[in-house]
Structures are given as C-alpha cells and as structure tokens.
C-alpha cells in the first residue's frame, strides 16, 4: 500500500510555495516573506531525511535525488532554452534594448542548436540557468545539500558506530555556516556552493525538529505561538531580510533565528489550516511544488499579456521580469496565475503517473 502522506506537512509545503510565488509577484510584503520562506523548504527536507544504513541504501538515496532534483533542473532549463526562439517571437523574452530601462531585466539573443547543446552541458553541471527557470536555484541547492548531508551522515556512522551523530552533524553544520557566511560577505558563490554551505545548517535544523518532535496542542495555544513567532519575525525584519538565492543575509545568527521563527509560524498555521477546508487546497499545492517552482514565472506572462491588452502597452514589455505591473492588486492576479496554471498543468501528469503505478503494482 502507498504510504499515507502527512496533511499538515503537505500544508506546510503549500504555505511555503504560496509565499514563494507571492514574493515574486510584486507583493509589498516580500521582504518579510524572504526572512524564512525558502529556509522552510530546506528544513522540511531535513525533517524527512532518513539515514542510509549501507552503501546500497546510500546509492538509492542519491539516485532519488538525481531523478527528483537534478533531472528536473536540467530538463526545465533545457526546455526553456529549446523554446528560447519561440519565446522571442511571442515577446515572452525580448532582444529589445528598451527592456533594460526596467530594473533587473535583460535582453535575450536567439539560440542555435550548438547553443542548446552547450548550455545543456552547463545545466548538467549546475553552471548557471535560464531567466524563466530562475527559481530553480533552490532545486540545485537542495540537491547539493541533501546529498552532502547523506554522505556526511554515512561517514559519521561508520566513524562512530553505535553512537548518535546529531552532535557531530551540528558541528559540521556550524563550520559550513561559517564558511557560507564568509562567502556571503565576499560575494563568492561558484556553482552555488556558497548557498549550499549556508543552507546545510537549515537542513540540519529540519533534522533536529524531527528528532525533537512536537506535542499536541489546542487551537488557542497554536494561535498564540504563531502570533509570537510572527512578532519575532517582524522584529527581525527591522534589521534586514534574507536573500538565499544570492546567499545574502545580515548574519549567521540572524539566518538561524529567522528560519526557526518561520518554521514555528508555518507549522502552527498548517495545523490550524488542517482544521478548515483551505487546508486541503494547501496540501494539494504542497504536492505540486516542483511544477509551481518551474512554471510560475512563465505563468506570470498571462497576467502581463492581459494587462498590456487592457492598457495598450508595447509588446516588448511582456518580457518584463518577473512581473510588469506593480501596485494595487496586480500581485493578487500574478499570484493566482502562478499557482493555478502550474497546478492545472500538473494534474494530467499526476493522473498518468497514478495509472502507470497501478499497472506496475498489478
């Protein structure tokens, strides 16, 4: 029988993915969201981590990471590269230099078959990425962190037979956090290794959270704890924000505090949401995080296109990244599209996968 999923943890993923899309939509509270939303995913991955008992199990773990993280990273960036020239014709990307007048934008040149092959090699090595696949930095970092954590855990268990490795892993996480913090200060981030060094500690926090467990609580207590965590995040927000995509944060202690407070806030909110109908929707989003990560930037283009039709703007503006229109309720439209369209696209794949699995089991 298939293993039953934890609805609360799926809801946590769902809250996290909503916050990710919201943070890219032009929402005015993005700095608050950035304090913890991507750290949440590293911690959730650590929460689910199970040590490999032997080399065969370690190999299976790494293979799963290749198929669930490395392969989507390569496939998505390659697909965006293959579609590059089509996107140029549709103005989803542009070579018009006027786009540079909008902060954070870039011009795009047509690609040849040689370009596609060469760039795919780079994607295979986690060297760079595409604009529309910009959120896949997290997939790269999670692959690096989870595989490294598994290798370190396996080595520690061999070196310390019969002993708990949690303290030793904490020391490794601390050393890597210091290295990641130093990389943040100097701007060094070759192959995303600066991000991985900083995020290893977040993965470890997730492992620690799973080890500590959480007692049952009544709803009023959960509300009080969530409000306290929210207050802590508001206080921290006065001193800065976190940009894990660029390995930027005010300090290593700030990163740990914001991540822990964000975990508590989302954990309690997920438990509260599980008591209401929206909890099921959040859980559904939590099971579709990868397609949302891959497709939400592309989905934003629908809102920009409709906005341009309504306002009569020039077609090259459709390439504005990540969004064209800001202010008012535009963030709400972008968020809705960034969640709904990838979720709709994911459903046929999910149904086909279920049918194939049923046939295999028979």
CSV table of C-alpha atoms in Angstrom, one decimal, residues 131-255:
chain,number,residue,atom,x,y,z
A,131,UNK,CA,15.7,33.6,-16.7
A,132,UNK,CA,12.4,31.8,-16.7
A,133,UNK,CA,13.9,29.0,-14.6
A,134,UNK,CA,15.4,31.4,-12.1
A,135,UNK,CA,13.6,29.8,-9.1
A,136,UNK,CA,15.4,26.5,-9.8
A,137,UNK,CA,18.4,27.8,-7.8
A,138,UNK,CA,16.7,26.2,-4.9
A,139,UNK,CA,16.5,22.8,-6.6
A,140,UNK,CA,20.2,23.0,-7.3
A,141,UNK,CA,21.0,23.9,-3.7
A,142,UNK,CA,18.7,21.3,-2.2
A,143,UNK,CA,20.4,18.6,-4.3
A,144,UNK,CA,23.8,19.7,-3.2
A,145,UNK,CA,22.8,20.0,0.5
A,146,UNK,CA,20.8,16.7,0.8
A,147,UNK,CA,23.5,14.6,-1.0
A,148,UNK,CA,26.3,16.1,1.1
A,149,UNK,CA,24.3,15.6,4.3
A,150,UNK,CA,23.7,12.0,3.4
A,151,UNK,CA,27.4,11.4,2.6
A,152,UNK,CA,28.5,13.1,5.9
A,153,UNK,CA,25.9,11.1,7.9
A,154,UNK,CA,27.0,7.8,6.3
A,155,UNK,CA,30.7,8.7,7.1
A,156,UNK,CA,29.9,9.7,10.7
A,157,UNK,CA,28.0,6.5,11.3
A,158,UNK,CA,31.0,4.5,10.0
A,159,UNK,CA,33.4,6.5,12.1
A,160,UNK,CA,31.2,6.5,15.2
A,161,UNK,CA,29.5,3.1,15.2
A,162,UNK,CA,26.6,2.8,17.6
A,163,UNK,CA,26.8,6.5,18.6
A,164,UNK,CA,24.4,9.3,17.9
A,165,UNK,CA,25.6,11.5,15.1
A,166,UNK,CA,23.4,14.5,15.8
A,167,UNK,CA,26.0,16.5,17.7
A,168,UNK,CA,28.7,15.7,15.1
A,169,UNK,CA,26.4,16.8,12.3
A,170,UNK,CA,25.7,20.0,14.2
A,171,UNK,CA,29.4,20.7,14.3
A,172,UNK,CA,29.7,20.2,10.5
A,173,UNK,CA,26.6,22.4,10.0
A,174,UNK,CA,28.2,25.1,12.1
A,175,UNK,CA,31.5,25.0,10.2
A,176,UNK,CA,29.7,25.1,6.9
A,177,UNK,CA,27.5,28.0,8.1
A,178,UNK,CA,30.6,30.0,9.0
A,179,UNK,CA,32.0,29.3,5.5
A,180,UNK,CA,28.7,30.2,3.9
A,181,UNK,CA,28.6,33.4,5.9
A,182,UNK,CA,32.1,34.3,4.8
A,183,UNK,CA,31.1,33.5,1.2
A,184,UNK,CA,28.1,35.8,1.7
A,185,UNK,CA,30.4,38.7,2.8
A,186,UNK,CA,32.8,38.3,-0.1
A,187,UNK,CA,30.2,37.5,-2.8
A,188,UNK,CA,31.8,34.1,-3.6
A,189,UNK,CA,29.2,31.6,-4.9
A,190,UNK,CA,30.8,29.4,-7.5
A,191,UNK,CA,28.3,26.7,-8.7
A,192,UNK,CA,26.0,27.8,-5.8
A,193,UNK,CA,28.3,26.3,-3.2
A,194,UNK,CA,28.1,29.4,-1.0
A,195,UNK,CA,24.3,28.9,-0.9
A,196,UNK,CA,24.8,25.2,-0.2
A,197,UNK,CA,27.2,25.9,2.7
A,198,UNK,CA,24.7,28.3,4.4
A,199,UNK,CA,21.7,26.1,3.7
A,200,UNK,CA,23.3,22.9,5.2
A,201,UNK,CA,22.5,24.3,8.6
A,202,UNK,CA,18.9,24.8,7.7
A,203,UNK,CA,18.6,21.2,6.6
A,204,UNK,CA,20.2,20.2,9.9
A,205,UNK,CA,17.5,22.3,11.8
A,206,UNK,CA,14.9,20.3,10.0
A,207,UNK,CA,16.5,17.0,11.1
A,208,UNK,CA,16.7,18.5,14.7
A,209,UNK,CA,13.0,19.4,14.5
A,210,UNK,CA,12.0,15.9,13.5
A,211,UNK,CA,14.1,14.5,16.4
A,212,UNK,CA,12.6,16.8,19.0
A,213,UNK,CA,9.0,16.2,17.8
A,214,UNK,CA,6.0,18.4,18.6
A,215,UNK,CA,3.5,17.9,21.4
A,216,UNK,CA,-0.2,18.0,20.7
A,217,UNK,CA,-1.7,21.5,21.3
A,218,UNK,CA,-5.1,23.0,21.4
A,219,UNK,CA,-6.0,25.6,18.7
A,220,UNK,CA,-5.8,28.7,21.0
A,221,UNK,CA,-2.3,27.7,22.1
A,222,UNK,CA,-1.3,27.3,18.4
A,223,UNK,CA,-2.7,30.7,17.6
A,224,UNK,CA,-0.7,32.3,20.5
A,225,UNK,CA,2.5,30.5,19.4
A,226,UNK,CA,2.0,31.6,15.8
A,227,UNK,CA,1.5,35.2,16.8
A,228,UNK,CA,4.6,35.1,18.9
A,229,UNK,CA,6.6,33.8,16.0
A,230,UNK,CA,5.1,36.4,13.7
A,231,UNK,CA,6.2,39.1,16.2
A,232,UNK,CA,9.7,37.7,16.3
A,233,UNK,CA,9.9,37.9,12.5
A,234,UNK,CA,8.5,41.4,12.5
A,235,UNK,CA,11.3,42.4,15.0
A,236,UNK,CA,14.0,40.7,12.9
A,237,UNK,CA,12.7,42.4,9.8
A,238,UNK,CA,13.7,45.7,11.2
A,239,UNK,CA,17.4,44.7,10.9
A,240,UNK,CA,17.3,43.2,7.4
A,241,UNK,CA,16.0,40.4,5.2
A,242,UNK,CA,17.3,37.2,3.7
A,243,UNK,CA,18.1,36.5,0.0
A,244,UNK,CA,19.1,32.9,-0.1
A,245,UNK,CA,19.1,32.9,-3.9
A,246,UNK,CA,22.2,35.2,-3.7
A,247,UNK,CA,23.4,33.8,-0.3
A,248,UNK,CA,22.7,37.2,1.3
A,249,UNK,CA,21.7,37.7,4.9
A,250,UNK,CA,22.7,40.1,7.7
A,251,UNK,CA,24.4,37.5,9.9
A,252,UNK,CA,24.6,33.8,10.6
A,253,UNK,CA,22.6,34.1,13.9
A,254,UNK,CA,20.0,36.2,12.1
A,255,UNK,CA,19.6,33.5,9.5
